[in-house]
Structures are given as C-alpha cells and as structure tokens.
Amino acid sequence: MRGKNNSTIRYFLVRLIELLITLLLVSFMTFAAFSIIPGDAASVILGPDATPAQVENLRQELGLDKPLYVQYFSWLLGAFTGNLGKSAAFGVSVSELIAQRLPVTLGMSVIALIMVVVISYPTALISARRPGRLADQICSVLGHVLFAIPPFVLSLVMILLTSSLFGLVTVGRYTKPSENFFSFVGCLLLPSFCIALPKIAMTFKFLRSTMIEQNASDHVRTAKSHGLSDLMIEFRHVLPNSNVSAITVISLVLSDILGGSLIVEQVFNLPGLGRLLLTGIARRDFPLLSGMILYLALITVLLYFLADILTAIADPRIRIK
Amino acid sequence: MNRRYIDSRRIFFITGGILLGIVILAFLVSLFWTPYDPNTTNAATRLLPPSAEHLMGTDNFGRDVFSRILSASKYTIFISFSGVAIALVIGTLTGLPAGYFGGISDRVIMLLMNSVMCFPGILLALVAVAVAGPSMFNVVWALGIVFGPTFARVYRSGTLEIKERDYILHARVMGVNPVRIMAAHIFPNLMSQILPATVIGLANMTLFESAMSYLGLGVQPPEASFGKMLSDSQAYMTRAPWLIIFPALMLVFYILGLYFISEGIRVNNSRGGIVR
C-alpha cells in the first residue's frame, strides 16, 4: 500500500517538474523568436518619423538597451506577476488588453468543449452498441464528413443558413458577459458549435473504437453472463474504461479548439483574442504578440498537464509505470 | 465479416480518390488553361450568377469564379505538399535519432518538440508569417515547422518499436554504423506508419493554410486562394451564395478526399494488408 502511494506521488512530482521545464522552454522560445526579428517596440511606438535619439531614449526607458538575458528575466518575472509591458499599438498594458478579450475566446472554447463531451459520448455509445447497424452507419458517415470541414467554412455555411432560412442575424451580435451572462452565452453558441463539430466527429471516432473494443472484452462478457443489464454494463464497465482514451483525445483537441476560436471569432466578428492578434500582427506590436502567445501557450500547457493528471487518476496502471 | 471490411476499405479509396481527383484535375488544368484570366477585373460582369459563360458565376470584381477556383487549387496543392515535405524532413531528422539513440538525446529532442506543440499551431503559424511578411513561401516554412513535431512523434514511436527487432540487433552486432541502420534498415520499415500520417498531414495543413488565407495572411491578392475567396465574398454571400459555395466545396473535397484515403490506408493496415 505504501509503495503504491509513493509511486503515485513520484509520478505527479515528475509530471510537475516536466511542466515547469516545458513552461520555461515555451517562454524562452517565445522571447527568443521576438528578439531575433528586426524592429523593436520603441520604433513601433514612435513611428517612422522619430529621430534616432528619440528611439534611443525610449529604448532605455523600456529597458531594451540591456543585455538580452536581463530582458528575458525581467519579462519572465513580469509574466508571473501579470505585467507583460505596454502594448506598442494601443498604449495600454498587455495584460489588460488580454483580460478584456479573454472572455470571448475562453467562453467559446469552454462551450465548444462541453459540446464535444455532451454530444460525442452518447453518439459513440449508441454506435458502439451495435456496430454496422443503421444508427452506427449514419453516425460514422456524418463523422467522416464533418471531420473534414474547416471551422470557418462551417461558420460561413451556418451564417448563410441562419440568415437566408430563418432570417436571423448572427454576425456581429455580441453582449458583454457583465451585462447579461445568458445573452453572452447565446451569442457564442453558434460559433462554438462550428468549432466543436469537427472535434465532435474526431472524439466520436476514437470513443467508438474504444467502446467497441471494450464491448468485446472479457470483463464485459463476464458481466453479461452474470446477468447485468445492458445499461449497467455500459455505465459501470464500458464508460469508465473508455474515459482514459477520451481524456487523451480531448486534451489533443483542446489546442485546436483554442486555435479554432481565434479564427471563428473573425468570421462572426466577435471581440475576442483573435481580433486582438490580427491587430497586433497588422501593427507589428511585438510586446502584445509575445504576451498573447505566452498566455495561450500557458493555458494549453496547463490543460495538457490537467489531462495527464486526470488520465493517471482514471487509469492506475499509468501511475505505477 | 471479412467481406465487409474489404468493401469499406474500397469505398474509402474510391470516394477519396474521386474527391481528390476533382481537385487534382483542377490543378492540372489550371497549369495550361483557364477559361478567363483569373485575376483580371471587369466591372461589366460583377456578381453574375452561374451560367454557360461563367460556369460558377463571377465575383464582386467581375472575375470568373471557375477560373479562380482552378488557379486556387494550384496554390492549395503546392502549399500543402511542400509544407508536408518540410515537416517530414524535420520529423525524420529529429524523431528517428531520438527513437534510435534514446536516453538524453531523446529526452532533449522530444522536450523541444513537445514545447513547440504547446503553442496552438495556428497561432504559431500566423505570428511567424506575420513577422516574416505574408507570402506563399513564408506560409510553407511556417506550416512545415508547426507540423514537424507531429511527424517527429510518429517517427520516434515507430523507431522505438522497430529497433528492438532481431535484424537491427544483427546489424548492430555486425558493426553497421548507426546512420546506415537508421537510413537503410529502420526508415523503409516506417513507411506503413508514415504514409497515413503524411496524408492526414496534408489535410490538416490545408485546414491551416485556408484559415490563414482567410485571415489575409496566406497567398497574397490578386492571386486566388480558397480561404481568401471565402473571406472576400462573405459580404456578398446572401446576394451571391455561389461565391461561398464553390470554393467551400473544393476545399472540403480536397480535405475529405485526403482524409478518406488515409482512412483507407489505416483500415488496410489493420486488416493485415501490409505486414507490420
């Protein structure tokens, strides 16, 4: 018993150390990428008309004249305390800009994730119960086709359908979450669905094959021969064992969902991180871009970590190994 | 039972081949002929619906949509193939040695690759292209780098499996140098795993590329690309739905075709079509 506990703790510790190293590497790569490219924040803020002396002054003020490793550590330290410097284009602090836009992107990602879980599980269960039957065939074909449609194309089709068939205006409608939370969620439903649909197809496919495997396994046959009801078998034996692969797949689709929401926001004209990113790109606002990349990568890394921990909880074999 | 699987494999290959064939045909035709010049604007023919003269109608600049679609498929195919080629090279050079040598080099290489994978891919590609300036070649190398780690993983896990086999051990005992073992003994045996990954990679890369050109960071105007055609016509879509429908269909045909073919290969492999 004690040995088992030790190995569990060790597993989590190793994962934690790996997480920290990854975070450090991610931050270093972000910083390095923005240091080697020509042009810096000072010249962007001052514009093309600035004299070299002005640029030099501002560089000193922003700390850009210090050696790179000093800059890196002060940037990293700032990132931990939520201070990523000032955006060159907006003149506001980067963290403030991100905080303003985060609700839309995060909201869409969360809603899309919920949709993935809520829709792919039941459909996979139904499909896997009788593979090859009509319900399974319909789900599988739909899954294959939906998997291949880019989210932004799906969004365009959805906009076309809702506007021409139902006369609904879905583009550019947005309510702040602080004003009315439910109408905020309402605005995000259709875009989230467009991001979620291909990922639902992907998760469905993986879940279905795992469940078919489970259904054919010995312990399910034993349970059946003991006279357990089908429903009992599904919930007590098949589902828990499918969770392991489900968590892996879902953690894989997470960063796609996040990236997808950056694009789909653009189609639906929602004020999320995607538009901020494009503004940053258009105005070559490096502090803003590096800050955004760091935060989004941070979120992804933490989600992967969470998925790993969840997998270990769902499957004890991984911990002991 | 057996019969059904053979059929499903064939269905995947046939539908995939047809869908992909349509796009490849468009690409081949565009090399020699388009009915109109894809980039010449003409105010007299703005937003015409599909007709015998303009098979897929015209856009808001009076350009023939059919010609533009032919020309756009050229870029889609070029970018996805060259991007995947770069990613394959990165994957081979990192994943194979990591899997073969193991130990510290494996840890370091995979940690680096995993850190690249921590960035949402599209974000990385977008920023890389934005910083280097939007152009077709920048899109290609940015996507190549973003997709490299995925292939590195496939190569690594395949190598880990193969290097335990007796003939590799034999080669090592004979004193064959590691580079030769990797190139001549392991690499060819990885094909059954690399092939489906490559086809899926082509599809995923096209998803990214189209999203990037939708945002205006891909192939630059006036050249046509599916993503850009879609974003340009969004404002006219209720008036001229053909502007959305045809590029969207071509894009989906290409991705779905690739996806079906990879699925066919996968089913083929798992049915013992290729010895693993």
Coordinates of C-alpha atoms in Angstrom, one line a residue:
Chain A
M1 CA 0.0 0.0 0.0
R2 CA 2.7 2.4 1.0
G3 CA 4.7 1.6 -2.1
K4 CA 1.8 2.4 -4.3
N5 CA 1.3 5.8 -2.6
N6 CA 5.0 6.6 -3.1
S7 CA 4.8 5.8 -6.8
T8 CA 1.7 8.0 -7.2
I9 CA 3.4 10.9 -5.6
R10 CA 6.5 10.4 -7.6
Y11 CA 4.5 10.3 -10.8
F12 CA 2.9 13.6 -10.0
L13 CA 6.2 15.2 -9.0
V14 CA 7.9 14.1 -12.2
R15 CA 5.0 15.5 -14.2
L16 CA 5.2 18.8 -12.3
I17 CA 8.9 19.2 -13.0
E18 CA 8.3 18.4 -16.6
L19 CA 5.5 21.0 -16.6
L20 CA 7.9 23.6 -15.2
I21 CA 10.6 22.8 -17.7
T22 CA 8.1 23.0 -20.6
L23 CA 6.8 26.3 -19.4
L24 CA 10.4 27.7 -19.2
L25 CA 11.2 26.4 -22.7
V26 CA 8.0 27.8 -24.1
S27 CA 8.7 31.2 -22.6
F28 CA 12.3 31.1 -23.8
M29 CA 11.2 30.2 -27.3
T30 CA 8.7 33.0 -27.4
F31 CA 11.2 35.5 -26.2
A32 CA 13.9 34.3 -28.5
A33 CA 11.6 34.4 -31.5
F34 CA 10.8 38.0 -30.9
S35 CA 14.3 39.0 -30.1
I36 CA 15.9 37.8 -33.3
I37 CA 13.5 39.5 -35.7
P38 CA 14.3 43.0 -36.8
G39 CA 12.5 46.1 -35.5
D40 CA 11.6 46.7 -31.8
A41 CA 8.8 48.1 -29.7
A42 CA 10.5 51.5 -29.5
S43 CA 10.4 52.2 -33.2
V44 CA 6.8 50.9 -33.5
I45 CA 5.6 53.3 -30.7
L46 CA 7.3 56.3 -32.1
G47 CA 6.5 55.7 -35.7
P48 CA 8.7 56.2 -38.8
D49 CA 9.3 59.9 -38.2
A50 CA 11.2 59.5 -35.0
T51 CA 14.8 60.7 -34.7
P52 CA 17.4 58.1 -33.7
A53 CA 17.9 59.9 -30.4
Q54 CA 14.2 59.7 -29.5
V55 CA 14.2 55.9 -30.3
E56 CA 17.3 55.5 -28.2
N57 CA 15.7 57.3 -25.2
L58 CA 12.6 55.2 -25.4
R59 CA 14.7 52.1 -25.7
Q60 CA 16.4 53.0 -22.5
E61 CA 13.1 53.7 -20.8
L62 CA 11.7 50.3 -22.0
G63 CA 14.8 48.5 -20.9
L64 CA 15.6 47.4 -24.5
D65 CA 19.2 48.5 -24.3
K66 CA 20.0 46.0 -21.5
P67 CA 21.6 42.6 -22.4
L68 CA 19.1 40.0 -23.7
Y69 CA 19.3 37.7 -20.7
V70 CA 18.4 40.6 -18.3
Q71 CA 15.5 41.5 -20.6
Y72 CA 14.4 37.9 -20.6
F73 CA 14.3 37.5 -16.8
S74 CA 12.5 40.8 -16.3
W75 CA 10.0 39.7 -18.9
L76 CA 9.6 36.3 -17.3
L77 CA 9.2 37.8 -13.9
G78 CA 6.7 40.3 -15.3
A79 CA 4.8 37.4 -16.8
F80 CA 4.4 35.7 -13.4
T81 CA 3.1 38.9 -11.9
G82 CA 0.8 39.6 -14.8
N83 CA 2.9 42.5 -16.1
L84 CA 3.9 41.9 -19.7
G85 CA 4.7 45.5 -20.5
K86 CA 2.8 48.0 -22.6
S87 CA 1.3 47.3 -26.0
A88 CA 3.1 49.3 -28.6
A89 CA 0.0 49.9 -30.7
F90 CA -2.6 50.5 -28.0
G91 CA -0.5 52.2 -25.3
V92 CA -2.3 50.1 -22.7
S93 CA -0.8 47.3 -20.7
V94 CA -0.8 44.0 -22.5
S95 CA -2.4 42.0 -19.6
E96 CA -5.3 44.5 -19.5
L97 CA -5.9 44.0 -23.3
I98 CA -5.8 40.3 -22.9
A99 CA -8.1 40.3 -19.9
Q100 CA -10.6 42.4 -21.9
R101 CA -10.7 40.0 -24.8
L102 CA -10.3 36.7 -23.0
P103 CA -13.9 36.1 -22.0
V104 CA -15.0 35.6 -25.7
T105 CA -12.2 33.2 -26.6
L106 CA -12.3 31.3 -23.4
G107 CA -16.1 31.2 -23.3
M108 CA -16.2 29.8 -26.8
S109 CA -13.6 27.2 -26.0
V110 CA -15.4 26.1 -22.9
I111 CA -18.8 25.9 -24.6
A112 CA -17.2 24.0 -27.6
L113 CA -15.5 21.6 -25.1
I114 CA -18.8 21.0 -23.3
M115 CA -20.5 20.3 -26.7
V116 CA -17.7 17.9 -27.7
V117 CA -18.2 15.9 -24.5
V118 CA -22.0 16.0 -24.4
I119 CA -22.5 15.0 -28.0
S120 CA -19.7 12.6 -28.7
Y121 CA -20.3 10.3 -25.7
P122 CA -24.0 9.4 -26.3
T123 CA -23.5 9.0 -30.0
A124 CA -20.4 6.8 -29.5
L125 CA -22.3 4.7 -27.0
I126 CA -25.2 4.2 -29.4
S127 CA -22.9 3.5 -32.3
A128 CA -20.7 1.0 -30.4
R129 CA -23.6 -1.0 -29.1
R130 CA -24.4 -2.3 -32.5
P131 CA -21.6 -1.6 -34.9
G132 CA -22.6 -1.8 -38.5
R133 CA -26.2 -1.1 -37.9
L134 CA -28.1 1.8 -39.4
A135 CA -27.6 4.2 -36.4
D136 CA -23.8 3.4 -36.4
Q137 CA -23.6 3.8 -40.2
I138 CA -25.3 7.2 -40.1
C139 CA -23.1 8.5 -37.2
S140 CA -19.9 7.2 -38.8
V141 CA -20.6 8.7 -42.2
L142 CA -21.6 12.0 -40.7
G143 CA -18.4 11.8 -38.5
H144 CA -16.2 11.3 -41.5
V145 CA -17.7 14.2 -43.4
L146 CA -17.8 16.7 -40.6
F147 CA -14.2 16.0 -39.6
A148 CA -13.1 17.4 -42.9
I149 CA -14.9 20.8 -42.9
P150 CA -12.8 23.7 -41.7
P151 CA -14.5 25.5 -38.8
F152 CA -14.5 28.8 -40.7
V153 CA -16.2 27.3 -43.7
L154 CA -18.7 25.7 -41.4
S155 CA -19.3 29.1 -39.9
L156 CA -19.9 30.7 -43.2
V157 CA -22.4 28.0 -44.2
M158 CA -24.1 28.4 -40.8
I159 CA -24.3 32.1 -41.3
L160 CA -25.7 31.6 -44.8
L161 CA -28.3 29.1 -43.5
T162 CA -29.4 31.1 -40.5
S163 CA -29.7 34.3 -42.4
S164 CA -31.4 33.1 -45.5
L165 CA -33.6 30.4 -44.0
F166 CA -34.5 31.8 -40.6
G167 CA -33.7 35.5 -41.2
L168 CA -31.5 35.5 -38.1
V169 CA -28.7 38.0 -37.8
T170 CA -25.8 36.0 -36.3
V171 CA -22.9 38.2 -37.3
G172 CA -21.7 41.0 -35.1
R173 CA -24.2 40.3 -32.3
Y174 CA -22.4 40.5 -29.0
T175 CA -23.3 41.2 -25.4
K176 CA -20.7 41.6 -22.7
P177 CA -20.8 38.9 -20.0
S178 CA -21.1 41.6 -17.3
E179 CA -24.3 43.0 -18.9
N180 CA -26.2 39.8 -19.4
F181 CA -24.5 36.5 -19.0
F182 CA -27.1 34.4 -20.7
S183 CA -27.3 36.5 -23.8
F184 CA -23.4 36.4 -23.8
V185 CA -23.6 32.7 -23.9
G186 CA -26.3 32.9 -26.5
C187 CA -24.1 34.9 -28.9
L188 CA -21.3 32.3 -28.5
L189 CA -23.5 29.2 -29.1
L190 CA -23.4 29.1 -32.9
P191 CA -19.7 30.0 -33.3
S192 CA -18.8 27.4 -30.6
F193 CA -20.9 24.8 -32.4
C194 CA -18.9 25.5 -35.6
I195 CA -15.6 24.9 -33.8
A196 CA -16.9 21.9 -31.9
L197 CA -18.5 20.0 -34.8
P198 CA -15.2 18.7 -36.4
K199 CA -13.9 17.9 -33.0
I200 CA -17.0 16.1 -32.0
A201 CA -16.5 13.9 -35.1
M202 CA -12.9 13.2 -34.1
T203 CA -13.8 12.4 -30.4
F204 CA -16.7 10.3 -31.6
K205 CA -14.4 8.2 -33.8
F206 CA -11.9 7.5 -31.1
L207 CA -14.6 6.8 -28.4
R208 CA -16.5 4.5 -30.8
S209 CA -13.5 2.3 -31.5
T210 CA -12.5 2.2 -27.8
M211 CA -16.0 1.2 -26.8
I212 CA -16.3 -1.5 -29.5
E213 CA -13.0 -2.9 -28.1
Q214 CA -14.5 -2.7 -24.6
N215 CA -17.7 -4.4 -25.6
A216 CA -15.8 -7.3 -27.0
S217 CA -13.5 -7.6 -23.9
D218 CA -13.6 -10.4 -21.4
H219 CA -14.8 -8.5 -18.4
V220 CA -17.8 -7.2 -20.3
R221 CA -18.7 -10.7 -21.4
T222 CA -18.3 -11.9 -17.8
A223 CA -20.6 -9.1 -16.6
K224 CA -23.1 -10.1 -19.2
S225 CA -23.0 -13.7 -18.2
H226 CA -23.6 -12.6 -14.6
G227 CA -26.9 -11.2 -15.8
L228 CA -26.1 -7.5 -15.5
S229 CA -28.4 -5.3 -17.5
D230 CA -27.0 -3.6 -20.6
L231 CA -27.4 -0.2 -19.1
M232 CA -25.4 -1.3 -16.0
I233 CA -22.7 -2.7 -18.2
E234 CA -22.4 0.5 -20.2
F235 CA -22.2 2.7 -17.2
R236 CA -20.1 0.6 -14.8
H237 CA -17.8 -1.2 -17.2
V238 CA -17.6 0.3 -20.6
L239 CA -17.7 4.1 -19.8
P240 CA -15.0 4.2 -17.1
N241 CA -12.6 2.2 -19.2
S242 CA -13.3 4.5 -22.2
N243 CA -12.5 7.6 -20.2
V244 CA -8.8 7.1 -20.4
S245 CA -8.7 7.3 -24.2
A246 CA -11.4 10.0 -24.1
I247 CA -9.2 12.3 -21.9
T248 CA -6.2 11.8 -24.2
V249 CA -8.3 12.7 -27.3
I250 CA -10.0 15.6 -25.7
S251 CA -6.7 17.1 -24.5
L252 CA -5.5 16.8 -28.1
V253 CA -8.4 18.7 -29.4
L254 CA -8.1 21.4 -26.8
S255 CA -5.4 23.4 -28.5
D256 CA -7.3 23.0 -31.8
I257 CA -10.4 24.4 -30.2
L258 CA -8.4 27.3 -28.8
G259 CA -6.8 28.0 -32.2
G260 CA -10.2 27.5 -34.0
S261 CA -11.9 30.0 -31.8
L262 CA -9.2 32.6 -32.9
I263 CA -10.4 32.1 -36.5
V264 CA -14.1 31.7 -35.9
E265 CA -14.3 34.9 -33.9
Q266 CA -13.1 36.6 -37.0
V267 CA -16.0 35.2 -39.1
F268 CA -18.6 36.1 -36.6
N269 CA -17.0 39.4 -35.8
L270 CA -16.7 38.8 -32.1
P271 CA -14.3 40.9 -30.0
G272 CA -12.0 38.1 -28.8
L273 CA -8.3 37.4 -28.8
G274 CA -8.4 36.5 -32.5
R275 CA -9.1 40.1 -33.5
L276 CA -6.5 41.4 -31.0
L277 CA -4.0 39.1 -32.5
L278 CA -4.7 40.3 -36.0
T279 CA -4.4 43.9 -34.9
G280 CA -1.2 43.1 -33.2
I281 CA 0.1 41.5 -36.4
A282 CA -1.0 44.3 -38.6
R283 CA 0.7 46.9 -36.4
R284 CA 3.7 44.8 -35.6
D285 CA 3.0 45.1 -31.9
F286 CA 5.7 42.7 -30.5
P287 CA 5.0 43.1 -26.8
L288 CA 1.4 42.3 -27.4
L289 CA 2.1 39.4 -29.7
S290 CA 4.6 37.8 -27.4
G291 CA 2.4 38.3 -24.4
M292 CA -0.6 36.7 -26.1
I293 CA 1.4 33.7 -27.4
L294 CA 2.8 33.2 -23.9
Y295 CA -0.6 33.2 -22.2
L296 CA -2.2 31.0 -24.8
A297 CA 0.7 28.5 -24.6
L298 CA 0.4 28.7 -20.8
I299 CA -3.2 27.8 -20.9
T300 CA -2.6 24.9 -23.3
V301 CA 0.3 23.5 -21.2
L302 CA -1.8 23.7 -18.1
L303 CA -4.7 21.9 -19.8
Y304 CA -2.3 19.2 -21.1
F305 CA -1.0 18.8 -17.5
L306 CA -4.5 18.5 -16.2
A307 CA -5.3 15.9 -18.8
D308 CA -2.3 13.9 -17.8
I309 CA -3.3 14.0 -14.1
L310 CA -6.9 13.0 -15.0
T311 CA -5.6 10.1 -17.1
A312 CA -3.5 8.9 -14.2
I313 CA -6.5 9.1 -11.9
A314 CA -8.7 7.2 -14.4
D315 CA -6.0 4.6 -15.1
P316 CA -3.9 3.5 -12.2
R317 CA -1.6 1.5 -14.4
I318 CA 0.0 4.7 -15.7
R319 CA 0.9 5.9 -12.2
I320 CA 2.7 2.7 -11.3
K321 CA 4.6 2.5 -14.5
Chain B
M1 CA -17.3 -10.3 -41.6
N2 CA -14.1 -10.3 -43.6
R3 CA -16.0 -9.3 -46.7
R4 CA -17.4 -6.2 -45.1
Y5 CA -14.1 -4.8 -44.2
I6 CA -12.7 -5.3 -47.7
D7 CA -15.7 -3.4 -49.0
S8 CA -15.3 -0.5 -46.6
R9 CA -11.7 -0.2 -47.5
R10 CA -12.5 0.0 -51.1
I11 CA -15.3 2.6 -50.6
F12 CA -12.8 4.8 -48.7
F13 CA -10.3 4.6 -51.5
I14 CA -12.8 5.1 -54.3
T15 CA -14.6 8.1 -52.8
G16 CA -11.4 9.6 -51.6
G17 CA -9.8 9.1 -55.0
I18 CA -12.8 10.8 -56.7
L19 CA -12.9 13.8 -54.4
L20 CA -9.1 14.2 -54.5
G21 CA -9.2 13.6 -58.3
I22 CA -11.5 16.6 -58.8
V23 CA -9.1 18.9 -57.1
I24 CA -6.0 17.5 -58.8
L25 CA -7.7 17.7 -62.1
A26 CA -8.5 21.4 -61.5
F27 CA -4.8 21.8 -60.6
L28 CA -3.6 20.1 -63.7
V29 CA -6.0 22.0 -66.0
S30 CA -5.0 25.3 -64.3
L31 CA -1.4 24.8 -65.4
F32 CA -2.3 25.0 -69.0
W33 CA -5.7 26.7 -69.4
T34 CA -8.3 28.7 -67.5
P35 CA -11.4 30.0 -69.3
Y36 CA -10.7 33.6 -68.3
D37 CA -7.7 35.2 -66.7
P38 CA -8.3 34.6 -63.0
N39 CA -7.1 38.0 -61.9
T40 CA -8.5 40.4 -64.5
T41 CA -11.2 42.5 -63.1
N42 CA -14.2 43.6 -65.2
A43 CA -16.8 46.0 -63.9
A44 CA -19.4 44.9 -66.6
T45 CA -19.6 41.3 -65.2
R46 CA -19.9 41.9 -61.5
L47 CA -21.7 39.3 -59.4
L48 CA -23.2 37.3 -62.3
P49 CA -24.9 34.1 -61.2
P50 CA -23.6 30.8 -62.7
S51 CA -24.4 30.5 -66.5
A52 CA -23.0 28.8 -69.6
E53 CA -20.5 31.6 -70.0
H54 CA -19.4 31.7 -66.4
L55 CA -19.8 28.2 -65.0
M56 CA -19.6 29.3 -61.4
G57 CA -20.6 32.9 -61.8
T58 CA -18.5 35.9 -61.2
D59 CA -17.3 37.7 -58.1
N60 CA -17.6 41.3 -56.9
F61 CA -14.7 42.4 -59.2
G62 CA -16.3 40.6 -62.2
R63 CA -13.7 37.9 -62.1
D64 CA -14.7 34.4 -63.3
V65 CA -15.1 32.2 -60.2
F66 CA -14.4 29.0 -62.2
S67 CA -11.0 30.3 -63.4
R68 CA -10.2 31.5 -59.9
I69 CA -11.0 28.1 -58.4
L70 CA -8.8 26.3 -60.9
S71 CA -6.0 28.7 -60.1
A72 CA -6.6 28.5 -56.3
S73 CA -6.4 24.7 -56.3
K74 CA -2.8 25.1 -57.7
Y75 CA -1.7 27.0 -54.6
T76 CA -3.6 24.7 -52.2
I77 CA -1.9 21.7 -53.6
F78 CA 1.5 23.3 -53.8
I79 CA 1.5 24.7 -50.2
S80 CA 0.2 21.5 -48.6
F81 CA 2.7 19.3 -50.4
S82 CA 5.8 21.4 -49.9
G83 CA 4.8 22.2 -46.3
V84 CA 4.4 18.5 -45.5
A85 CA 7.8 17.8 -47.2
I86 CA 9.5 20.2 -44.8
A87 CA 7.7 18.7 -41.9
L88 CA 8.7 15.3 -43.0
V89 CA 12.4 16.3 -43.2
I90 CA 12.2 17.9 -39.7
G91 CA 10.4 14.8 -38.4
T92 CA 12.9 12.4 -39.9
L93 CA 16.0 14.3 -38.6
T94 CA 14.7 14.6 -35.1
G95 CA 12.3 11.7 -34.5
L96 CA 14.5 8.9 -35.9
P97 CA 17.7 9.6 -33.9
A98 CA 15.6 10.4 -30.8
G99 CA 13.9 7.0 -31.0
Y100 CA 17.1 5.1 -32.0
F101 CA 19.6 6.5 -29.5
G102 CA 17.1 7.1 -26.7
G103 CA 18.5 8.4 -23.4
I104 CA 19.4 12.1 -23.1
S105 CA 19.2 13.0 -26.7
D106 CA 15.7 11.5 -26.8
R107 CA 14.6 13.5 -23.8
V108 CA 16.0 16.8 -25.1
I109 CA 14.7 16.4 -28.6
M110 CA 11.2 15.3 -27.5
L111 CA 11.0 18.1 -24.9
L112 CA 11.8 20.6 -27.6
M113 CA 9.2 19.1 -29.9
N114 CA 6.6 18.9 -27.2
S115 CA 7.2 22.6 -26.3
V116 CA 6.5 23.5 -29.9
M117 CA 3.3 21.5 -29.7
C118 CA 2.2 23.5 -26.7
F119 CA 1.6 26.5 -28.8
P120 CA -1.8 26.4 -30.6
G121 CA -0.5 25.6 -34.1
I122 CA -2.4 28.1 -36.0
L123 CA -1.2 30.9 -33.6
L124 CA 2.4 30.0 -34.2
A125 CA 2.0 29.9 -38.0
L126 CA 0.1 33.1 -38.0
V127 CA 2.6 35.0 -36.0
A128 CA 5.6 33.5 -37.9
V129 CA 4.0 34.6 -41.2
A130 CA 3.0 38.0 -39.9
V131 CA 6.5 38.7 -38.6
A132 CA 8.3 37.4 -41.7
G133 CA 5.8 39.1 -44.0
P134 CA 2.9 37.3 -45.7
S135 CA 3.9 35.4 -48.7
M136 CA 3.4 31.9 -50.0
F137 CA 6.9 30.8 -49.1
N138 CA 6.7 32.0 -45.6
V139 CA 3.4 30.1 -45.2
V140 CA 5.1 27.0 -46.4
W141 CA 8.0 27.1 -44.0
A142 CA 5.9 28.2 -41.1
L143 CA 3.5 25.4 -41.6
G144 CA 6.4 23.0 -42.1
I145 CA 7.8 23.9 -38.7
V146 CA 4.5 23.8 -36.9
F147 CA 3.8 20.3 -38.3
G148 CA 7.3 19.0 -37.8
P149 CA 6.8 17.7 -34.2
T150 CA 3.8 15.7 -35.2
F151 CA 5.9 13.7 -37.6
A152 CA 8.8 13.5 -35.1
R153 CA 6.4 11.7 -32.8
V154 CA 5.3 9.2 -35.4
Y155 CA 9.0 8.6 -36.4
R156 CA 10.1 8.2 -32.8
S157 CA 7.4 5.8 -31.7
G158 CA 7.9 3.7 -34.9
T159 CA 11.6 3.6 -34.4
L160 CA 11.3 2.5 -30.8
E161 CA 9.3 -0.4 -31.9
I162 CA 11.5 -1.4 -34.9
K163 CA 14.9 -1.1 -33.2
E164 CA 14.1 -4.0 -30.9
R165 CA 13.8 -6.4 -33.8
D166 CA 16.4 -9.1 -34.4
Y167 CA 17.6 -7.9 -37.7
I168 CA 18.5 -4.5 -36.2
L169 CA 20.4 -6.2 -33.4
H170 CA 22.1 -8.3 -36.0
A171 CA 23.1 -5.2 -38.0
R172 CA 24.5 -3.7 -34.8
V173 CA 26.5 -6.7 -33.9
M174 CA 27.9 -6.7 -37.4
G175 CA 29.1 -3.2 -36.7
V176 CA 27.0 -1.3 -39.2
N177 CA 27.2 2.4 -38.4
P178 CA 24.1 3.9 -36.8
V179 CA 23.3 6.3 -39.6
R180 CA 23.2 3.5 -42.0
I181 CA 21.0 1.4 -39.7
M182 CA 18.6 4.3 -39.4
A183 CA 18.6 5.1 -43.1
A184 CA 18.6 1.7 -44.7
H185 CA 17.0 -0.6 -42.1
I186 CA 14.6 1.4 -40.0
F187 CA 13.5 4.2 -42.3
P188 CA 12.0 2.0 -45.1
N189 CA 10.1 0.0 -42.5
L190 CA 8.4 3.1 -41.1
M191 CA 6.6 3.7 -44.3
S192 CA 3.4 1.9 -43.3
Q193 CA 3.1 4.4 -40.4
I194 CA 4.4 7.5 -42.1
L195 CA 2.1 7.2 -45.1
P196 CA -1.2 7.7 -43.4
A197 CA 0.4 10.4 -41.2
T198 CA 1.5 12.2 -44.3
V199 CA -1.9 12.1 -45.9
I200 CA -3.6 13.3 -42.7
G201 CA -0.8 15.9 -42.5
L202 CA -1.7 17.2 -46.0
A203 CA -5.3 17.5 -44.9
N204 CA -4.5 19.3 -41.7
M205 CA -2.1 21.6 -43.4
T206 CA -4.8 22.6 -45.8
L207 CA -7.1 23.4 -42.9
F208 CA -4.4 25.7 -41.5
E209 CA -3.5 27.2 -44.9
S210 CA -7.1 28.0 -45.8
A211 CA -7.7 29.6 -42.4
M212 CA -4.5 31.7 -42.8
S213 CA -5.5 32.9 -46.2
Y214 CA -9.0 33.6 -44.9
L215 CA -7.4 36.0 -42.4
G216 CA -5.4 37.5 -45.2
L217 CA -2.0 36.0 -44.2
G218 CA -1.7 33.4 -46.9
V219 CA -1.4 33.6 -50.6
Q220 CA -1.5 37.3 -51.4
P221 CA -4.1 39.0 -53.7
P222 CA -4.7 39.3 -56.5
E223 CA -3.8 35.6 -56.7
A224 CA -6.7 33.3 -55.8
S225 CA -6.8 31.0 -52.8
F226 CA -9.9 29.3 -51.4
G227 CA -9.6 31.0 -48.0
K228 CA -9.2 34.4 -49.4
M229 CA -12.1 33.9 -51.9
L230 CA -14.3 32.9 -49.0
S231 CA -13.4 36.0 -46.9
D232 CA -13.7 38.3 -49.8
S233 CA -17.2 37.1 -50.6
Q234 CA -18.5 37.0 -47.1
A235 CA -20.1 40.5 -47.5
Y236 CA -22.0 39.3 -50.6
M237 CA -23.0 35.9 -49.5
T238 CA -26.7 36.4 -49.3
R239 CA -26.8 38.1 -52.7
A240 CA -24.3 35.8 -54.3
P241 CA -24.1 32.4 -52.5
W242 CA -22.2 30.8 -55.4
L243 CA -19.2 32.8 -54.2
I244 CA -19.2 30.9 -51.0
I245 CA -20.4 27.5 -52.2
F246 CA -17.9 26.6 -54.9
P247 CA -14.6 27.5 -53.0
A248 CA -16.0 25.9 -49.9
L249 CA -16.9 22.7 -51.8
M250 CA -13.5 22.5 -53.4
L251 CA -11.7 23.0 -50.1
V252 CA -13.9 20.3 -48.5
F253 CA -13.4 17.9 -51.4
Y254 CA -9.6 18.2 -51.1
I255 CA -9.5 17.7 -47.3
L256 CA -12.2 15.0 -47.3
G257 CA -10.5 13.1 -50.2
L258 CA -7.2 13.1 -48.4
Y259 CA -8.9 12.0 -45.2
F260 CA -10.8 9.2 -46.8
I261 CA -7.6 7.9 -48.4
S262 CA -5.8 7.9 -45.1
E263 CA -8.7 6.1 -43.6
G264 CA -8.5 3.5 -46.4
I265 CA -4.8 3.0 -45.7
R266 CA -5.5 2.7 -42.0
V267 CA -8.2 0.0 -42.5
N268 CA -5.9 -1.7 -45.0
N269 CA -3.1 -1.8 -42.5
S270 CA -5.2 -3.0 -39.6
R271 CA -6.6 -5.8 -41.8
G272 CA -3.1 -7.1 -42.4
G273 CA -2.8 -5.6 -45.9
I274 CA 0.7 -4.6 -45.0
V275 CA 2.7 -6.6 -42.6
R276 CA 3.5 -4.6 -39.5

